[in-house]
């Protein structure tokens, strides 16, 4: 990773970012040339003003003075005008480059697999998109034009100085190499501090994001950990504040030294001129020449100083570019194959086949970032700090090399309801993630209607699948907008029909703003059951061919669960459904039940068969449903049981 930090590697990438704006960059370059060239005219004219207009042998020449004054004024005005155009173009290029960088970063992040997001804190990601890109903004906007304009000023001034007096010029620029070396040292130090500062900024953002999100704030309140969170924030905030001070102060003595030297240098020139005149070795040194030279000299030092400063700033901004490119260099694992095909929903019958599938999450965690893995949160007291991205030192642990799924094969026929049951951590959710390619199998294949999912375009695959998760995620937007996420082209009637089918329409119209009610951050203004029914309505609008249900275990009360169940039934009808089943109703209604244990498919069959076999399923069933009150909602009615399970007519028939 250290190699990435080399400016030589970064420069072509930074230059490439400017390529689309080469026309405007050239225009800026030309403007800089013109203004910098015009900039040396006035100091040179000073010599003429002094020697030919103010103090010629025959007395002042007023006509020439007016002419020279006019030219000098015109040059100043023109230079100012061109400066405005140049500033506009520079800012425009800078802002466009930043926009492109943010877009590219966001697009790339969207393409990264779930593995990246499970291994990286959201705040860290936000910080790179906002703070790091923002951080290079100033450099991109100012530095590039600064380098150009100051280089041109430097060269033109040097030429003018050499023309006036080469002896004085040698003395004036003699100390430049010393400052150059010093600036390189200061630059390297600043760069290191800048990297640390950005990491600390990301940490503050991550803490804010984690602890001030609704879930985070609830957790802190419920465990009474607010003062601890405040302290944690304070500590990181303090660190950031110290780092920023360090960053500002690094090199300040260098800049001060430079300024003192520059302020004193005219004195050196006067002294040297005095000696040259006394020795009679510099006849060309007229008063006009000396005044013009010191004026040029002051013009020379500013660009030298600025260029040295810019080189220091550039070093610091390299740290930011490294962080941005670090994310861009993470390969998007799950992408469309070159020969990927579209599968039209109407062509899809809905067969799902897993063939010798193995999954190892560690294989998805080889995402390594260039630097700055934030430490584990403070609540993980006593545990060794590890990176947030899975790039820990010390190699993968046993848990990481374990197969989350091992040699899993099954065939779900079109229209079947397949229930997956098994103990916690068995691998059920992992199975559900593989179908929409949230992860790819490490080995083996998953196919829909005989087509490997890796050969189906991702957008097409997403169009085929509807996923109802345990925790229904809603955006902070209106109910309507959240529903339209399922199908942006849905009409009002379709929207209401979907909401009616999901048993949520009546509730929505009770809100004062109806469908225009804002659901609040992550939908927290709605109850758990309402959120789930909304998310079911969203999936109904999506019209998927395959349905994946990750059933909630205990998030809903009996009445809400009944509503949710009723909402799901029409959705499941005619669709292949993969259900991570926790509800008895789903298990009993399933065409086939797959029992997963420690990543293996250990049993499969219908409810009664599996029960009769007396294996893991029978044990799980006993533990989960026997001896407690169980409700079962089946098409022909709800049956309440107490202690012993009582089945509805159809189930009793099925069991017999
Ligand atoms: P539950 O019923 O508790 O939700 P599950 O059967 O759905 O469990 P999975 O979530 O599929 O289980 O997890 C299977 C195994 O894979 C577990 O051991 C889990 O710790 C591991 N695992 C899941 N997600 C990841 C991940 N992103 N990185 C590493 N390991 C993971």
Coordinates of C-alpha atoms in Angstrom, one line a residue, residues 8 97 100 104 121 268 303 333 346 367 374 410 420 430 456 474 476 480 491 535 584 596 648:
X8 CA 4.6 9.9 -9.0
X97 CA -13.3 18.2 -11.3
X100 CA -16.6 14.4 -11.2
X104 CA -17.1 8.7 -9.5
X121 CA -18.3 2.2 9.1
X268 CA 21.3 43.4 0.9
X303 CA 6.1 33.6 -6.4
X333 CA -16.5 -7.7 -6.9
X346 CA -42.6 -12.6 -18.1
X367 CA -10.9 -5.2 0.9
X374 CA -10.0 3.4 12.7
X410 CA -31.2 -27.9 -3.8
X420 CA -35.5 -22.5 5.3
X430 CA -26.5 -16.3 3.6
X456 CA -27.9 -12.3 -15.6
X474 CA -37.7 3.3 4.6
X476 CA -36.8 9.8 5.2
X480 CA -45.7 7.8 -1.6
X491 CA -49.9 5.1 -11.1
X535 CA -42.3 -2.5 2.6
X584 CA -45.4 -21.8 12.0
X596 CA -29.7 -25.9 7.6
X648 CA -57.0 -25.9 10.6

